Amino acid sequence: MSESVSFEVKGQVGWITLTRPKAMNALSRDMLEAMTARLHAWEADTNVRVLALTGTGPAFCAGADLKAAGAPQPGDRDLLDTIVEFFDLLRVYPKPVIAAVNGLALAGGLETVLCCDLVIAAESARFGDAHSNFGVFPGGGGAAVLPRKVPENVAKYMLFTGDSLPAQDMKAYGLVNEVVADAELQDRVQAIGNKLAEKSPLVLRRMKRVANESGDKSRADALRDELLELRNHQRSYDLAEGLRAFAEKRKPEFKGY
């Protein structure tokens, strides 16, 4: 396991914490491989129903650790291969993923946020693409996904200038769900995770897949996909259990004769 990332399960929420504060939690190959392995392990763990991703220190994540990347041998996997594998897995992960953004989310850090389903940010958090500041081209969604998450002119401003914007602005633009006091961030994310953990994992997984893919389809095709998923879900054990639980909650209290 990498010493630069820690893993902990609280209730049914699996926490991934980047622990390289002096390096602004920049992503190394060791960290990415450790997180990818843990994602696969938690995918099969029925006790882990929600993921939360956060950092330590002043940064959530400042992107890829290009200084430590080194030069791979011809044919070998490089840092880009490793980070793309991690991002691809995070985007389609069958369990809800919450970004708990504790500080600066820049370049690959912002792209990590773009892979998450929900984004809860501390008041001090800031978001920026930053690639243009170093003459580096984004490769994890900065140019391709950011304009789908925020207005196009806002995305271009972030891409072209390299400037970072405060959490409250990103909430107004639609990237961030909630902004909370710095000291309340982890408790708030844990509370949301606990709430999601009470839902049907099958329902959430199917909802996430349909929602993820709807943006690449016409409205008619997206509706057909949703209806097909509903037909499949109607045959599932989860639906029968959910309906029984709902009926139990709705039963009037018996007060006697």
XYZ file of C-alpha atoms in Angstrom:
257
model
C 0.000 0.000 0.000
C 1.184 3.523 -0.734
C 2.070 5.587 2.341
C 0.613 8.602 0.531
C -2.993 7.446 0.660
C -5.056 5.913 3.475
C -8.233 3.849 3.492
C -10.875 3.578 6.197
C -14.444 2.299 6.399
C -16.778 4.324 8.616
C -20.178 2.696 8.857
C -20.763 1.727 5.235
C -18.750 4.584 3.737
C -15.302 3.803 2.395
C -12.989 6.803 2.810
C -9.984 7.366 0.563
C -7.719 10.097 1.927
C -4.739 11.539 0.068
C -1.966 12.060 2.614
C 0.796 13.994 0.834
C 0.087 17.486 2.168
C 3.616 18.778 1.501
C 3.226 17.787 -2.161
C -0.350 19.145 -2.264
C -1.521 15.530 -2.600
C -0.165 15.254 -6.134
C -0.960 11.848 -7.616
C 1.905 9.383 -8.033
C 1.755 5.995 -9.738
C 1.932 4.239 -6.362
C -1.044 6.227 -5.081
C -3.091 5.617 -8.224
C -2.346 1.890 -8.234
C -3.210 1.615 -4.525
C -6.505 3.466 -5.023
C -7.412 1.437 -8.093
C -6.767 -1.810 -6.223
C -8.858 -0.632 -3.280
C -11.723 0.402 -5.572
C -11.801 -3.117 -7.005
C -11.741 -4.627 -3.510
C -14.522 -2.385 -2.221
C -16.623 -3.031 -5.313
C -16.972 -6.636 -4.148
C -17.459 -5.674 -0.476
C -21.186 -5.475 0.276
C -20.475 -3.651 3.541
C -19.082 -0.680 1.600
C -21.979 1.052 -0.126
C -20.596 4.576 -0.692
C -17.160 6.049 -1.417
C -15.783 9.369 -0.151
C -12.580 10.896 -1.496
C -10.717 13.683 0.309
C -7.279 15.095 1.042
C -5.183 16.360 3.941
C -3.649 19.783 4.346
C -4.335 22.851 2.180
C -5.033 20.896 -1.004
C -7.540 18.292 -2.085
C -5.227 17.389 -4.961
C -2.953 19.457 -7.201
C -2.946 16.942 -10.056
C -0.441 14.416 -11.290
C 3.045 14.293 -9.803
C 4.899 14.934 -13.046
C 8.261 15.353 -11.289
C 8.109 11.815 -9.937
C 6.686 10.296 -13.097
C 10.044 9.488 -14.666
C 10.559 8.251 -18.213
C 8.984 4.835 -18.882
C 10.678 2.266 -21.045
C 9.172 1.747 -24.506
C 5.992 -0.284 -24.168
C 5.730 0.198 -20.393
C 2.715 1.766 -18.698
C 3.334 5.386 -17.781
C 1.690 7.795 -15.342
C -0.938 8.797 -17.893
C -2.003 5.170 -18.379
C -2.341 4.765 -14.623
C -4.323 7.949 -14.046
C -6.677 7.267 -16.970
C -7.373 3.781 -15.610
C -8.213 5.271 -12.198
C -10.438 8.000 -13.656
C -12.271 5.563 -15.929
C -13.001 3.268 -12.995
C -14.127 6.152 -10.773
C -16.570 7.475 -13.395
C -18.417 4.187 -13.831
C -17.997 2.890 -10.286
C -21.197 1.029 -9.355
C -21.455 2.774 -5.978
C -21.984 6.500 -5.301
C -18.746 8.493 -5.084
C -18.596 11.733 -3.083
C -15.759 14.234 -3.430
C -15.068 15.916 -0.077
C -13.028 18.845 -1.370
C -11.019 20.185 1.540
C -8.796 22.664 -0.320
C -7.267 23.346 -3.726
C -8.487 21.076 -6.536
C -6.255 21.836 -9.499
C -5.513 20.186 -12.857
C -5.787 16.435 -12.242
C -7.333 17.253 -8.874
C -10.182 19.056 -10.620
C -10.439 16.148 -13.062
C -10.739 13.786 -10.093
C -13.659 15.872 -8.836
C -15.255 15.659 -12.298
C -15.275 11.860 -11.952
C -17.325 11.959 -8.743
C -21.110 11.842 -8.434
C -21.548 14.412 -5.667
C -19.250 17.264 -4.662
C -19.240 18.715 -1.148
C -16.710 21.505 -0.671
C -15.202 23.310 2.290
C -15.589 27.088 2.277
C -11.843 27.468 1.683
C -11.791 25.115 -1.323
C -10.899 26.453 -4.762
C -11.176 24.836 -8.179
C -8.968 25.411 -11.215
C -7.848 23.618 -14.358
C -4.336 25.143 -14.175
C -2.911 23.106 -17.098
C -2.343 26.247 -19.182
C -0.113 27.679 -16.429
C 2.479 24.995 -17.169
C 1.994 24.478 -20.897
C 0.422 21.078 -20.220
C -2.639 19.739 -22.025
C -5.401 18.159 -19.906
C -5.979 14.456 -20.402
C -8.480 13.440 -17.740
C -11.526 15.515 -18.609
C -10.467 19.137 -18.133
C -11.304 20.164 -21.680
C -13.742 17.354 -22.483
C -15.883 17.052 -19.349
C -15.666 20.422 -17.564
C -17.836 22.164 -20.221
C -20.532 19.537 -19.497
C -20.474 20.306 -15.778
C -20.410 24.120 -15.831
C -21.420 26.736 -18.437
C -19.148 26.588 -21.485
C -17.843 30.141 -21.080
C -16.943 29.404 -17.439
C -15.116 26.235 -18.478
C -13.175 28.133 -21.149
C -12.276 30.852 -18.654
C -10.887 28.231 -16.285
C -9.075 26.399 -19.080
C -7.574 29.455 -20.767
C -6.594 31.559 -17.744
C -5.570 28.757 -15.403
C -7.193 30.721 -12.569
C -8.922 28.995 -9.659
C -12.429 29.906 -8.501
C -13.889 29.709 -4.982
C -16.256 26.968 -3.881
C -19.265 29.283 -3.680
C -18.792 30.280 -7.341
C -18.542 26.647 -8.380
C -21.744 25.916 -6.472
C -23.480 28.697 -8.393
C -22.159 27.231 -11.667
C -23.444 23.764 -10.759
C -20.275 21.746 -10.116
C -20.544 21.773 -6.313
C -23.616 20.459 -4.475
C -22.951 22.017 -1.069
C -20.431 24.346 0.561
C -19.867 23.834 4.281
C -17.566 25.186 6.958
C -14.110 23.623 6.772
C -14.468 21.966 10.176
C -17.807 20.382 9.176
C -16.733 18.869 5.852
C -16.057 15.277 6.860
C -19.076 15.064 9.181
C -21.364 16.382 6.436
C -20.007 13.960 3.843
C -20.299 11.073 6.296
C -23.932 12.039 6.956
C -24.713 12.069 3.233
C -22.897 8.764 2.813
C -24.898 7.234 5.655
C -28.118 8.381 3.991
C -27.147 6.896 0.631
C -26.092 3.655 2.298
C -29.685 3.137 3.404
C -30.902 3.084 -0.203
C -31.055 0.029 -2.454
C -27.552 -0.496 -3.894
C -29.095 -1.955 -7.044
C -31.332 1.083 -7.574
C -28.447 3.518 -7.091
C -26.187 1.531 -9.409
C -28.811 1.441 -12.148
C -29.699 5.110 -11.677
C -26.045 6.072 -11.951
C -25.528 4.148 -15.169
C -28.599 5.620 -16.868
C -27.752 9.148 -15.681
C -24.113 8.824 -16.791
C -25.067 7.686 -20.269
C -28.052 9.977 -20.848
C -25.921 12.942 -21.902
C -24.619 11.021 -24.911
C -28.112 10.061 -26.121
C -31.149 11.789 -27.500
C -33.958 12.328 -25.005
C -36.005 9.592 -26.669
C -33.141 7.091 -26.488
C -32.410 8.010 -22.879
C -36.066 7.475 -21.946
C -36.086 4.095 -23.692
C -32.964 3.115 -21.773
C -34.574 4.166 -18.489
C -37.725 2.176 -19.274
C -35.678 -0.914 -20.128
C -33.790 -0.589 -16.853
C -37.104 -0.270 -15.004
C -38.378 -3.456 -16.683
C -35.252 -5.267 -15.536
C -35.555 -3.827 -12.050
C -39.163 -4.957 -11.700
C -37.884 -8.531 -11.776
C -35.318 -7.925 -9.042
C -35.348 -9.025 -5.404
C -34.491 -5.434 -4.375
C -37.809 -4.121 -5.696
C -39.859 -6.722 -3.808
C -37.982 -5.996 -0.581
C -38.327 -2.239 -1.081
C -42.057 -2.424 -1.647
C -42.521 -4.549 1.475
C -40.500 -2.072 3.543
C -42.498 0.855 2.121
C -45.788 -0.877 2.924
C -44.639 -1.502 6.493
C -43.808 2.180 6.983
C -47.189 3.263 5.644
C -49.266 0.967 7.874
C -51.470 3.018 10.230
C -50.614 2.585 13.873
C -53.079 0.236 15.601
C -54.497 1.935 18.682
C -56.820 -0.869 19.848
C -60.573 -0.983 20.181
